[in-house]
Coordinates of C-alpha atoms in Angstrom, one line a residue:
M582 CA 11.2 19.4 -20.8
P583 CA 12.5 16.2 -18.9
S584 CA 14.1 13.3 -21.5
P585 CA 12.1 10.9 -23.2
E586 CA 13.4 8.2 -21.2
L587 CA 13.0 10.3 -18.1
M588 CA 9.1 11.1 -18.4
L589 CA 8.9 7.7 -19.7
A590 CA 10.5 5.7 -16.4
G591 CA 8.3 9.2 -14.8
I592 CA 4.7 7.7 -15.4
G593 CA 5.5 4.3 -15.2
L594 CA 6.5 5.4 -11.2
T595 CA 3.7 7.5 -10.9
A596 CA 0.9 4.2 -11.8
M597 CA 3.1 2.4 -9.3
G598 CA 2.7 5.3 -6.7
A599 CA -1.1 5.4 -7.2
Q600 CA -1.9 2.0 -7.4
W601 CA -0.2 1.3 -4.5
L602 CA -1.4 4.4 -2.9
A603 CA -4.9 3.2 -4.0
W604 CA -4.2 -0.5 -2.7
R605 CA -3.7 0.6 1.1
L606 CA -6.8 2.8 0.8
R607 CA -9.3 0.4 -0.3
V608 CA -10.3 2.4 -3.5
P609 CA -10.8 1.8 -7.5
A610 CA -6.9 3.2 -8.7
I611 CA -8.4 4.7 -11.3
L612 CA -9.7 8.1 -9.0
F613 CA -5.4 7.7 -8.1
L614 CA -4.4 7.8 -11.9
L615 CA -6.8 10.9 -13.5
L616 CA -4.6 13.1 -10.8
A617 CA -1.8 11.9 -11.2
G618 CA -1.5 12.6 -14.9
I619 CA -3.5 16.2 -14.2
A620 CA -0.2 16.5 -11.4
V621 CA 2.2 15.9 -13.9
G622 CA 0.7 17.4 -16.6
P623 CA -0.8 20.7 -16.9
L624 CA -0.3 21.5 -13.0
A625 CA 3.8 20.6 -13.0
G626 CA 4.1 21.4 -16.5
W627 CA 6.5 17.7 -16.5
L628 CA 4.9 15.3 -19.3
D629 CA 3.3 16.3 -22.5
P630 CA 1.8 13.1 -24.1
D631 CA 1.7 14.4 -27.5
A632 CA 5.0 16.5 -27.5
L633 CA 5.8 13.1 -26.5
F634 CA 4.3 10.1 -28.9
G635 CA 3.5 13.1 -31.7
D636 CA 1.1 11.3 -34.3
L637 CA 1.4 7.6 -32.6
L638 CA -0.5 9.5 -29.2
F639 CA -3.6 8.0 -30.2
P640 CA -3.2 4.9 -32.5
L641 CA -0.9 3.7 -29.0
V642 CA -4.2 4.8 -27.1
S643 CA -6.0 3.2 -29.7
L644 CA -4.3 -0.2 -29.5
S645 CA -4.2 0.3 -25.7
V646 CA -7.9 0.3 -26.1
A647 CA -8.7 -3.0 -27.7
V648 CA -6.2 -5.5 -26.1
I649 CA -8.0 -4.4 -22.6
L650 CA -11.2 -4.9 -24.1
F651 CA -10.3 -8.1 -25.1
E652 CA -8.8 -9.4 -21.2
G653 CA -12.1 -8.5 -20.6
S654 CA -14.4 -9.8 -23.1
L655 CA -12.4 -13.7 -22.2
T656 CA -13.9 -13.4 -18.8
L657 CA -17.4 -12.9 -20.2
E658 CA -18.6 -17.1 -20.3
F659 CA -22.8 -16.9 -21.3
H660 CA -23.0 -19.3 -18.1
Q661 CA -23.1 -16.3 -15.8
T662 CA -25.8 -14.5 -17.2
R663 CA -28.2 -17.3 -16.5
G664 CA -32.0 -15.4 -15.5
L665 CA -30.0 -12.2 -16.3
E666 CA -30.3 -12.8 -20.3
R667 CA -32.6 -10.2 -20.7
V668 CA -31.2 -7.5 -18.2
V669 CA -27.9 -7.1 -20.4
R670 CA -29.9 -7.2 -23.0
R671 CA -31.2 -4.1 -22.5
L672 CA -28.4 -2.7 -20.7
V673 CA -27.0 -2.6 -23.9
T674 CA -29.2 -1.9 -25.8
G675 CA -32.7 0.0 -25.2
G676 CA -30.6 0.9 -22.1
T677 CA -27.9 2.5 -23.6
L678 CA -30.4 4.6 -26.1
I679 CA -31.9 6.2 -23.1
A680 CA -28.9 7.0 -21.2
W681 CA -28.0 8.3 -25.3
A682 CA -30.8 10.7 -25.1
V683 CA -31.1 12.5 -21.0
A684 CA -27.1 12.5 -21.4
A685 CA -27.4 14.8 -25.6
V686 CA -31.0 16.4 -24.0
A687 CA -29.0 17.7 -20.2
V688 CA -26.0 19.1 -22.1
H689 CA -27.6 21.0 -24.6
V690 CA -29.9 22.5 -22.1
F691 CA -27.8 23.1 -19.9
L692 CA -24.6 23.7 -21.9
D693 CA -25.8 25.1 -24.5
F694 CA -24.1 22.9 -27.9
P695 CA -25.7 21.9 -30.4
W696 CA -28.0 19.0 -31.5
D697 CA -26.0 17.6 -33.8
L698 CA -22.8 17.8 -30.7
A699 CA -25.5 16.7 -28.1
V700 CA -25.8 13.5 -29.5
L701 CA -21.9 12.7 -30.4
F702 CA -21.5 13.8 -26.3
G703 CA -24.3 11.1 -25.6
A704 CA -23.3 8.4 -27.5
I705 CA -19.4 9.1 -26.6
T706 CA -20.6 9.3 -22.5
A707 CA -23.4 6.1 -23.1
V708 CA -20.4 3.8 -21.8
T709 CA -19.3 2.3 -18.3
G710 CA -16.5 0.2 -19.7
P711 CA -14.4 -2.8 -17.2
T712 CA -11.5 0.4 -17.7
V713 CA -14.0 1.3 -14.6
I714 CA -16.1 -1.9 -13.4
A715 CA -13.2 -4.9 -13.2
P716 CA -11.5 -2.1 -11.3
L717 CA -14.3 -0.8 -8.9
L718 CA -15.9 -4.5 -8.2
K719 CA -12.8 -5.9 -7.2
T720 CA -13.4 -2.9 -4.2
V721 CA -17.1 -2.9 -3.7
R722 CA -17.7 -7.2 -4.2
P723 CA -21.8 -7.3 -5.2
V724 CA -24.1 -10.3 -5.5
A725 CA -23.1 -12.2 -7.8
P726 CA -26.4 -11.0 -10.5
V727 CA -24.6 -7.3 -9.9
A728 CA -21.7 -7.8 -10.3
H729 CA -22.3 -10.8 -13.6
A730 CA -24.7 -7.4 -15.2
L731 CA -22.2 -4.8 -14.6
R732 CA -19.3 -7.4 -16.0
W733 CA -21.1 -7.8 -19.0
E734 CA -22.4 -4.6 -19.5
G735 CA -19.5 -2.9 -18.9
I736 CA -18.1 -4.8 -21.3
L737 CA -20.3 -5.0 -24.2
I738 CA -20.6 -2.1 -24.6
D739 CA -18.0 -0.4 -24.9
P740 CA -17.7 -1.3 -28.4
I741 CA -21.5 -0.8 -29.4
G742 CA -20.6 3.4 -28.1
A743 CA -18.0 2.9 -29.9
L744 CA -19.7 2.8 -32.3
L745 CA -23.2 4.4 -31.8
A746 CA -19.9 7.1 -31.3
V747 CA -18.4 6.5 -34.9
V748 CA -22.0 7.0 -36.4
S749 CA -23.2 10.3 -34.5
Y750 CA -19.9 11.8 -35.7
D751 CA -20.4 10.6 -39.3
L752 CA -23.9 12.4 -38.9
M753 CA -22.6 14.8 -37.8
V754 CA -20.2 15.2 -40.7
A755 CA -22.5 14.4 -43.1
L756 CA -25.4 16.7 -42.4
R757 CA -23.3 19.5 -41.6
M758 CA -21.4 18.9 -45.0
T759 CA -24.2 17.1 -47.2
H760 CA -26.8 17.0 -45.3
E761 CA -27.2 13.3 -46.3
W762 CA -28.6 11.4 -44.1
S763 CA -27.7 7.4 -46.5
H764 CA -23.9 7.9 -45.0
A765 CA -24.1 7.7 -41.9
L766 CA -26.9 4.7 -42.0
W767 CA -24.3 2.8 -44.4
A768 CA -21.1 3.4 -42.0
F769 CA -23.8 2.0 -39.0
G770 CA -24.0 -1.0 -41.0
A771 CA -20.8 -1.5 -42.3
T772 CA -18.7 -1.0 -39.0
L773 CA -21.5 -4.1 -37.9
V774 CA -21.0 -6.5 -40.3
V775 CA -16.8 -6.6 -40.8
G776 CA -16.7 -6.0 -37.1
L777 CA -18.7 -9.2 -36.1
C778 CA -16.9 -11.2 -39.0
V779 CA -13.6 -10.1 -38.2
G780 CA -13.7 -11.2 -34.7
V781 CA -15.9 -14.2 -35.5
A782 CA -12.8 -15.0 -37.8
A783 CA -9.6 -14.5 -35.3
G784 CA -11.4 -16.3 -33.2
W785 CA -12.4 -19.1 -34.3
L786 CA -8.8 -19.1 -35.8
L787 CA -6.9 -18.2 -32.6
G788 CA -9.5 -21.1 -30.8
T789 CA -8.3 -23.3 -33.5
L790 CA -4.4 -22.5 -33.4
L791 CA -4.7 -23.1 -29.2
R792 CA -6.8 -26.7 -29.3
R793 CA -4.8 -28.4 -32.0
G794 CA -1.7 -27.2 -29.8
W795 CA 0.2 -25.7 -33.3
V796 CA 1.4 -22.8 -30.6
P797 CA 4.4 -23.5 -28.2
D798 CA 3.2 -22.6 -24.9
S799 CA 5.9 -19.8 -24.9
L800 CA 5.1 -18.5 -27.6
I801 CA 1.1 -18.2 -26.8
N802 CA 0.9 -14.6 -24.9
L803 CA 2.4 -13.4 -27.7
S804 CA 0.3 -15.0 -30.2
V805 CA -2.5 -13.6 -28.6
L806 CA -1.1 -10.5 -28.1
A807 CA 0.1 -10.6 -32.2
L808 CA -3.5 -12.4 -33.6
V809 CA -5.8 -9.0 -31.3
F810 CA -3.6 -6.2 -33.0
G811 CA -3.7 -7.9 -35.6
A812 CA -7.3 -8.5 -35.7
F813 CA -8.1 -4.7 -34.2
A814 CA -6.2 -3.2 -38.0
L815 CA -7.3 -5.0 -39.7
S816 CA -11.0 -4.9 -38.7
N817 CA -10.4 -1.0 -38.3
A818 CA -8.5 -1.1 -42.4
L819 CA -12.3 -2.7 -43.9
E820 CA -13.9 -0.5 -42.3
H821 CA -13.5 2.5 -40.0
E822 CA -13.5 2.1 -36.3
S823 CA -14.9 -2.1 -36.6
G824 CA -11.3 -2.9 -34.7
L825 CA -12.9 -2.8 -31.2
L826 CA -15.8 -4.9 -31.6
A827 CA -14.1 -7.0 -34.2
V828 CA -11.3 -8.0 -30.8
T829 CA -14.6 -7.8 -28.2
V830 CA -16.1 -10.6 -30.5
M831 CA -13.2 -12.2 -30.6
G832 CA -12.4 -12.4 -27.2
I833 CA -16.0 -13.3 -26.5
W834 CA -15.5 -16.3 -29.0
L835 CA -12.7 -17.7 -27.7
A836 CA -13.9 -18.2 -23.8
N837 CA -17.3 -20.3 -24.6
R838 CA -15.0 -21.9 -26.7
P839 CA -14.7 -25.8 -25.5
G840 CA -11.4 -26.8 -24.7
V841 CA -9.0 -23.6 -25.6
P842 CA -6.7 -22.9 -22.6
V843 CA -7.8 -19.5 -21.7
R844 CA -7.0 -19.7 -18.5
D845 CA -3.5 -19.7 -19.5
I846 CA -3.8 -16.3 -21.7
L847 CA -5.2 -15.0 -19.7
E848 CA -3.3 -14.2 -16.2
F849 CA -0.2 -12.2 -19.0
K850 CA -3.5 -10.6 -20.9
E851 CA -4.5 -9.0 -17.0
T852 CA -0.8 -7.8 -16.3
L853 CA -0.9 -6.1 -19.7
S854 CA -4.1 -4.6 -19.1
Q855 CA -3.5 -3.3 -15.9
I856 CA 0.1 -1.5 -17.4
L857 CA -1.4 0.4 -20.9
L858 CA -4.9 0.8 -17.8
S859 CA -2.5 3.1 -15.7
A860 CA 0.0 4.7 -18.6
L861 CA -3.9 5.4 -20.9
F862 CA -5.6 7.4 -17.8
I863 CA -2.3 8.7 -16.5
L864 CA -1.2 10.0 -20.7
L865 CA -4.5 11.2 -21.2
A866 CA -5.5 13.3 -18.1
A867 CA -2.2 14.7 -18.6
R868 CA -3.5 16.2 -21.7
V869 CA -6.8 18.2 -19.6
A870 CA -6.3 20.9 -17.6
P871 CA -7.6 21.9 -14.9
S872 CA -9.1 25.6 -16.4
Q873 CA -10.8 23.4 -18.7
L874 CA -12.7 22.2 -16.0
F875 CA -13.9 25.0 -14.2
D876 CA -13.9 27.0 -17.3
L877 CA -17.7 24.9 -17.6
G878 CA -18.5 26.1 -14.5
W879 CA -22.1 25.2 -12.0
P880 CA -23.9 24.4 -15.7
A881 CA -21.4 20.7 -16.0
L882 CA -22.4 19.7 -12.3
A883 CA -25.7 20.0 -13.1
V884 CA -24.7 17.6 -16.5
L885 CA -23.2 15.1 -13.9
V886 CA -26.8 15.3 -12.2
V887 CA -29.2 14.5 -14.4
M888 CA -27.0 11.4 -16.1
L889 CA -26.1 10.0 -12.8
W890 CA -29.5 10.3 -10.6
V891 CA -32.3 10.5 -13.6
G892 CA -30.5 8.7 -16.8
R893 CA -28.7 5.5 -15.1
P894 CA -32.0 5.1 -12.9
L895 CA -34.5 5.4 -16.0
K896 CA -31.9 2.6 -17.4
V897 CA -31.5 0.3 -15.2
L898 CA -35.6 0.0 -14.3
F899 CA -36.3 -0.3 -17.9
S900 CA -33.4 -3.2 -18.3
T901 CA -34.4 -4.5 -15.3
W902 CA -38.4 -4.8 -15.3
G903 CA -40.0 -8.1 -15.2
S904 CA -36.4 -9.7 -13.6
G905 CA -35.8 -11.6 -10.9
L906 CA -33.8 -9.1 -9.4
N907 CA -34.6 -7.5 -6.1
W908 CA -34.9 -3.8 -5.6
R909 CA -31.6 -3.8 -3.6
E910 CA -31.0 -5.3 -6.2
R911 CA -31.7 -2.7 -8.5
S912 CA -30.7 0.0 -6.5
L913 CA -27.0 -1.1 -6.5
L914 CA -27.0 -1.5 -10.5
A915 CA -29.1 2.4 -11.0
W916 CA -25.9 3.4 -8.3
I917 CA -22.8 2.5 -10.3
A918 CA -22.1 3.9 -13.7
P919 CA -18.5 5.3 -14.1
R920 CA -17.0 6.0 -17.6
G921 CA -14.3 4.9 -18.8
I922 CA -10.8 4.7 -21.3
V923 CA -12.8 4.3 -23.9
A924 CA -14.7 7.8 -23.6
A925 CA -12.1 9.2 -23.0
A926 CA -9.6 8.2 -26.2
V927 CA -13.0 8.8 -28.1
S928 CA -13.8 12.3 -26.8
A929 CA -9.8 13.5 -27.3
L930 CA -10.3 11.7 -31.2
F931 CA -13.1 13.5 -32.6
A932 CA -12.6 17.2 -30.2
L933 CA -9.9 17.6 -32.1
R934 CA -11.5 17.0 -35.7
L935 CA -14.4 19.1 -35.2
E936 CA -12.0 22.4 -33.9
K937 CA -10.5 22.5 -37.0
M938 CA -13.7 22.0 -38.5
D939 CA -14.7 25.2 -36.4
V940 CA -17.8 23.4 -34.8
P941 CA -19.6 25.4 -31.6
H942 CA -18.8 24.2 -28.3
A943 CA -16.1 21.6 -29.6
D944 CA -13.5 22.9 -27.1
R945 CA -15.4 21.8 -23.6
L946 CA -16.3 18.3 -25.8
L947 CA -13.2 16.9 -24.1
P948 CA -13.5 18.2 -20.1
M949 CA -17.5 17.6 -20.1
T950 CA -16.4 14.1 -21.2
F951 CA -13.2 14.3 -18.8
L952 CA -15.4 16.0 -15.4
L953 CA -18.6 13.2 -16.0
I954 CA -14.9 10.3 -16.0
I955 CA -13.6 11.8 -12.5
G956 CA -17.0 13.1 -11.4
T957 CA -18.5 9.4 -11.7
V958 CA -15.4 8.0 -11.0
I959 CA -14.6 9.8 -7.6
W960 CA -18.7 10.0 -6.0
Q961 CA -18.5 6.1 -6.7
S962 CA -15.1 5.2 -5.3
L963 CA -16.4 6.6 -2.0
T964 CA -20.1 5.9 -1.8
A965 CA -20.0 2.4 -4.2
R966 CA -19.0 0.0 -1.2
P967 CA -20.4 1.6 1.9
V968 CA -24.0 2.5 -1.2
A969 CA -23.6 -2.0 -1.2
R970 CA -23.2 -2.1 2.4
L971 CA -26.8 -0.4 3.5
L972 CA -28.4 -2.5 0.0
K973 CA -27.2 -5.8 1.9
A974 CA -26.2 -5.7 -2.0
A975 CA -22.6 -6.6 -1.2
E976 CA -20.7 -9.4 -1.0
P977 CA -19.5 -10.7 3.2
D978 CA -16.0 -9.9 3.6
R979 CA -13.8 -12.6 2.1
V980 CA -12.1 -13.7 5.5
G981 CA -12.8 -17.5 5.8
F982 CA -11.9 -20.5 4.4
L983 CA -12.2 -23.1 1.7
I984 CA -11.5 -26.1 2.6
A985 CA -10.2 -28.0 0.1
G986 CA -10.9 -32.4 1.5
A987 CA -13.7 -33.3 3.9
N988 CA -11.2 -36.1 5.7
P989 CA -11.3 -36.5 9.9
V990 CA -8.8 -33.2 10.7
A991 CA -10.4 -31.4 7.6
R992 CA -13.5 -32.0 9.5
A993 CA -12.2 -31.1 13.0
I994 CA -10.1 -28.5 11.0
G995 CA -14.0 -27.1 10.1
Q996 CA -15.7 -27.5 13.2
A997 CA -13.9 -25.7 15.3
L998 CA -13.2 -22.9 12.4
H999 CA -17.3 -23.0 11.9
E1000 CA -17.8 -22.8 15.9
Q1001 CA -15.9 -19.1 16.0
G1002 CA -18.2 -17.6 13.1
V1003 CA -15.4 -17.9 10.7
P1004 CA -17.4 -18.5 7.5
V1005 CA -15.7 -22.3 6.0
R1006 CA -16.4 -24.5 3.1
L1007 CA -15.6 -27.9 2.7
C1008 CA -15.0 -29.8 -1.0
D1009 CA -14.0 -33.1 -2.3
S1010 CA -15.3 -36.3 -4.5
D1011 CA -15.7 -38.2 -1.0
W1012 CA -19.4 -38.4 -0.8
Y1013 CA -19.3 -40.6 2.4
S1014 CA -16.8 -37.6 3.9
L1015 CA -18.4 -34.8 2.5
S1016 CA -22.0 -36.7 3.5
L1017 CA -20.7 -36.5 7.4
A1018 CA -19.2 -32.8 6.7
R1019 CA -23.2 -31.9 6.2
M1020 CA -24.3 -33.8 9.1
M1021 CA -22.4 -31.9 11.6
G1022 CA -24.1 -28.9 10.0
L1023 CA -20.9 -27.3 7.8
P1024 CA -21.0 -26.3 3.8
T1025 CA -19.6 -28.2 1.4
Y1026 CA -19.7 -28.4 -1.6
H1027 CA -19.3 -31.7 -3.8
G1028 CA -17.0 -32.5 -6.7
N1029 CA -13.1 -31.6 -6.9
P1030 CA -12.0 -27.7 -6.6
V1031 CA -10.3 -28.0 -9.8
S1032 CA -12.9 -28.9 -11.5
E1033 CA -14.3 -26.6 -14.8
H1034 CA -17.9 -27.8 -13.2
A1035 CA -16.4 -25.9 -9.6
Q1036 CA -15.0 -22.6 -11.5
R1037 CA -19.3 -22.2 -12.4
N1038 CA -20.8 -23.5 -9.4
L1039 CA -18.5 -24.0 -6.0
D1040 CA -20.5 -21.0 -3.4
T1041 CA -17.3 -18.5 -2.5
T1042 CA -19.1 -16.2 -0.6
G1043 CA -17.7 -14.7 2.2
L1044 CA -14.1 -16.9 1.6
G1045 CA -10.9 -15.0 0.6
R1046 CA -8.0 -18.2 1.1
L1047 CA -8.3 -21.7 1.3
L1048 CA -7.0 -25.2 3.1
A1049 CA -5.6 -28.1 1.0
L1050 CA -5.9 -30.4 3.7
G1051 CA -6.4 -33.2 1.8
A1052 CA -4.3 -36.8 2.2
R1053 CA -2.1 -36.3 -0.5
D1054 CA 0.2 -34.6 -1.1
E1055 CA 0.2 -34.4 -4.8
A1056 CA -3.4 -33.3 -4.7
N1057 CA -2.8 -30.7 -2.2
Q1058 CA 0.4 -29.1 -5.2
V1059 CA -2.5 -29.6 -8.1
I1060 CA -5.4 -27.8 -6.1
T1061 CA -2.5 -24.7 -3.9
A1062 CA -1.3 -24.5 -7.3
R1063 CA -4.4 -23.4 -9.4
A1064 CA -5.9 -21.5 -5.7
R1065 CA -2.8 -19.3 -5.8
D1066 CA -4.5 -17.4 -9.1
E1067 CA -7.9 -16.5 -7.3
F1068 CA -7.1 -16.3 -4.0
G1069 CA -3.6 -14.8 -4.4
K1070 CA -0.6 -16.7 -2.9
R1071 CA -0.1 -15.5 0.5
K1072 CA -3.4 -16.5 1.1
V1073 CA -3.0 -20.7 0.3
F1074 CA -1.9 -23.0 2.5
S1075 CA -1.2 -26.4 2.8
L1076 CA -0.1 -29.2 5.6
P1077 CA 3.6 -30.0 5.4
R1078 CA 4.0 -32.3 2.7
S1079 CA 5.4 -35.9 4.0
R1080 CA 8.3 -37.7 3.3
D1081 CA 9.6 -40.9 3.9
A1082 CA 12.5 -41.8 5.4
G1083 CA 15.5 -41.8 3.1
Q1084 CA 13.6 -40.3 1.1
A1085 CA 15.9 -38.2 -1.7
E1086 CA 15.5 -34.3 -2.1
K1087 CA 14.8 -35.0 -5.5
H1088 CA 11.6 -37.0 -5.1
L1089 CA 9.7 -34.1 -3.0
L1090 CA 7.3 -31.5 -4.6
D1091 CA 8.9 -28.3 -5.2
A1092 CA 8.6 -25.5 -2.6
A1093 CA 7.4 -23.1 -5.2
Y1094 CA 4.3 -24.8 -6.1
R1095 CA 2.6 -25.4 -2.6
G1096 CA 0.8 -22.6 -0.4
R1097 CA 1.7 -21.8 2.9
T1098 CA 2.9 -24.5 5.5
L1099 CA 0.7 -24.8 8.0
F1100 CA 1.2 -25.5 11.9
A1101 CA 4.3 -27.8 12.5
P1102 CA 7.0 -28.9 10.1
D1103 CA 6.4 -32.3 11.4
L1104 CA 2.0 -31.6 11.8
G1105 CA 2.1 -33.5 8.7
Y1106 CA -1.6 -35.1 7.7
W1107 CA -1.0 -38.6 8.6
N1108 CA 0.6 -37.1 12.5
L1109 CA -2.3 -34.9 12.6
S1110 CA -4.4 -37.9 11.8
A1111 CA -3.0 -40.2 13.7
R1112 CA -2.5 -37.7 17.1
L1113 CA -7.2 -36.1 16.2
A1114 CA -7.5 -40.6 16.4
A1115 CA -6.0 -41.0 19.5
G1116 CA -7.6 -38.6 21.4
A1117 CA -6.0 -35.1 20.5
R1118 CA -9.0 -32.5 20.2
I1119 CA -9.0 -29.4 19.0
K1120 CA -10.2 -26.5 20.5
A1121 CA -10.8 -23.0 21.0
T1122 CA -8.8 -20.8 24.7
R1123 CA -9.8 -17.4 25.1
L1124 CA -6.3 -15.0 26.3
S1125 CA -7.0 -12.9 28.5
D1126 CA -4.3 -10.1 30.5
S1127 CA -3.4 -12.7 33.5
F1128 CA -3.1 -15.7 30.9
D1129 CA -0.9 -14.4 27.7
F1130 CA 0.3 -16.5 24.7
A1131 CA 3.3 -18.2 26.3
Q1132 CA 1.3 -19.2 29.5
F1133 CA -1.5 -21.4 26.5
L1134 CA 2.0 -22.8 25.4
A1135 CA 3.4 -24.0 28.8
A1136 CA 0.5 -24.7 30.5
R1137 CA 0.4 -28.2 30.2
P1138 CA 4.2 -29.3 30.3
D1139 CA 2.9 -32.8 29.8
H1140 CA 0.9 -32.9 27.1
A1141 CA 1.1 -31.4 23.9
V1142 CA -0.3 -27.8 22.5
I1143 CA 0.0 -27.5 18.7
P1144 CA -1.4 -24.0 18.1
L1145 CA -4.1 -24.2 14.9
F1146 CA -5.6 -20.7 14.0
A1147 CA -5.1 -16.8 16.4
L1148 CA -8.6 -15.0 15.4
N1149 CA -8.1 -10.7 16.5
P1150 CA -11.1 -9.4 18.7
K1151 CA -13.2 -8.8 15.8
G1152 CA -13.6 -12.7 14.2
Y1153 CA -10.6 -12.9 11.7
A1154 CA -8.7 -16.2 12.1
Q1155 CA -5.0 -16.0 11.2
P1156 CA -3.2 -20.0 10.0
F1157 CA -0.5 -20.2 12.3
T1158 CA 2.6 -21.0 9.0
L1159 CA 6.1 -21.5 8.5
D1160 CA 7.2 -19.0 8.1
Q1161 CA 5.1 -15.8 10.2
E1162 CA 4.8 -15.8 13.9
L1163 CA 2.0 -15.4 15.2
Q1164 CA 1.7 -12.7 18.8
P1165 CA -1.4 -13.2 20.2
V1166 CA -2.4 -11.1 22.7
A1167 CA -5.7 -10.5 25.7
G1168 CA -8.4 -10.3 24.1
W1169 CA -7.9 -13.4 21.2
I1170 CA -8.3 -16.8 21.2
I1171 CA -6.3 -19.6 20.2
I1172 CA -7.5 -22.8 18.3
G1173 CA -5.3 -25.5 19.7
L1174 CA -4.5 -28.3 19.7
H1175 CA -4.5 -30.8 23.3
E1176 CA -3.6 -33.8 23.3
D1177 CA -4.9 -35.2 26.3
E1178 CA -9.0 -34.4 26.0
T1179 CA -9.2 -34.3 30.1
T1180 CA -6.9 -31.7 30.9
E1181 CA -8.2 -28.5 31.1
A1182 CA -7.0 -26.4 28.6
A1183 CA -6.1 -23.5 31.5
P1184 CA -5.9 -22.0 34.7
S1185 CA -9.3 -20.8 35.8
A1186 CA -8.3 -17.5 34.9
A1187 CA -8.3 -18.2 31.3
S1188 CA -10.7 -21.6 31.3
A1189 CA -14.3 -19.4 31.1
P1190 CA -15.9 -20.4 27.8
V1191 CA -15.3 -19.1 24.6
P1192 CA -18.1 -19.2 22.5
G1193 CA -19.0 -22.0 20.7
G1194 CA -15.2 -23.7 21.8
S1195 CA -15.1 -27.5 22.4

């Protein structure tokens, strides 16, 4: 058996490898994390979580799940459910009861679980959970109503499912020991009240501390994490298994409290949640031997089929009845329902207790839960994106540009991209500039792209990159710094910074907070604007075997030709930047700045018109 240090380091390396492989293949990482856990655990015998952590394993799992739920609930803003309030409410109430009942009947019929154990299994597996929904949504990218409904369902249903599981377990034990219902009903009410009260109190306390600036910036992340742990532990101490509800309520309270700097918390919590999620799935999967899964046989697959294609559709049909969702959106909502870490953790905890009580088939509770998790994750990881596209309920690929600015430079670049079929949207607070863009047929947003209104209302469907084309360097800097979180630092671009003659370096903007620099070192906003005003035009030219990129650059020795964008044959536009040298080949389209409008763009071999080119 390797040393604890090697095992801990190995968990991190295994998680990194699984996450990287998932990124390359564009499927949810949970699939590879589960398979990796089984491979390094029961198959290779390298990792034994119980031996490594001992009695600390399940407390660590519980605290980690609390952090993941809290991070997920911080993204739940009530405005997201506008028009979906009834759908979300039904999904986590009556819809959950339907899924619970179908799962209980299926496992009783096909695996001969006693009714009380079947009811417990149904409660445990009624959850979907943010640990699997969030990565799946990033890959599938469904339309906004489906994404919001799935996200709210996944986060809200985790503590509700855990609560139902606790009640089912307490009721099961009470009936087997004393045949009394009152104990379980009392536990249900007490858990609900304690979780809500502690969650609201902790959310109010943390919100007050952050709004009034009583916590320095350097201690915000530590303070938030400590208060989440404290709320979870206090709630559990007051009433068993109420902690998950408390941290969920705490996160929702903060997300919808005006003036609380939630964005400052989210970046750290998202990173921490990814680390915890990766480790948890590897650890819990390492406790399940493949032989336990195979021993369940075909009846377990029948349970999986019933839950996927009977329970979920019935739940969604009930929840969306009379809503504004169309049949495509409802179908996709019914297709996506993977199970996550809460089901795995709760089943592992109860399975140990029930086996000690000699409950029939208790040893099959954990393998059946993991089979459901693995089955739903694999199936929906491989099929959800194609199904979403087939149903036309997925956002288009995010290949377009959000353009900050509607000035003459932004309009000219936006029009050139738009004519080549590249999605764009121009944002500006200047109504006159924006109205000119609208007259050109360009999609627009009237407002500051970094405003709170933009965070809620700016439509970025199909837009995965940002061009900061404003006249002021300081404004571009603010926009690119804010946009790095949403788009990624490699997908945020800005014009070269302006530099007055003799201006000292200490007065220049820090490049670390800017986007990748576009086009050419001296082609800042005012230079580019002056060239366009003097008659330069942005045109599109298609390269061919007889007219390559070098010839394009040398075609006009007496006039400047500056390449701005290169579009590959699939229509994906790549901007020319100072940190990357592009090598377009035949079949590519070059969008470039041509100084003289009257000069031909290329020799006759290459001057065939480009669709949309000027």
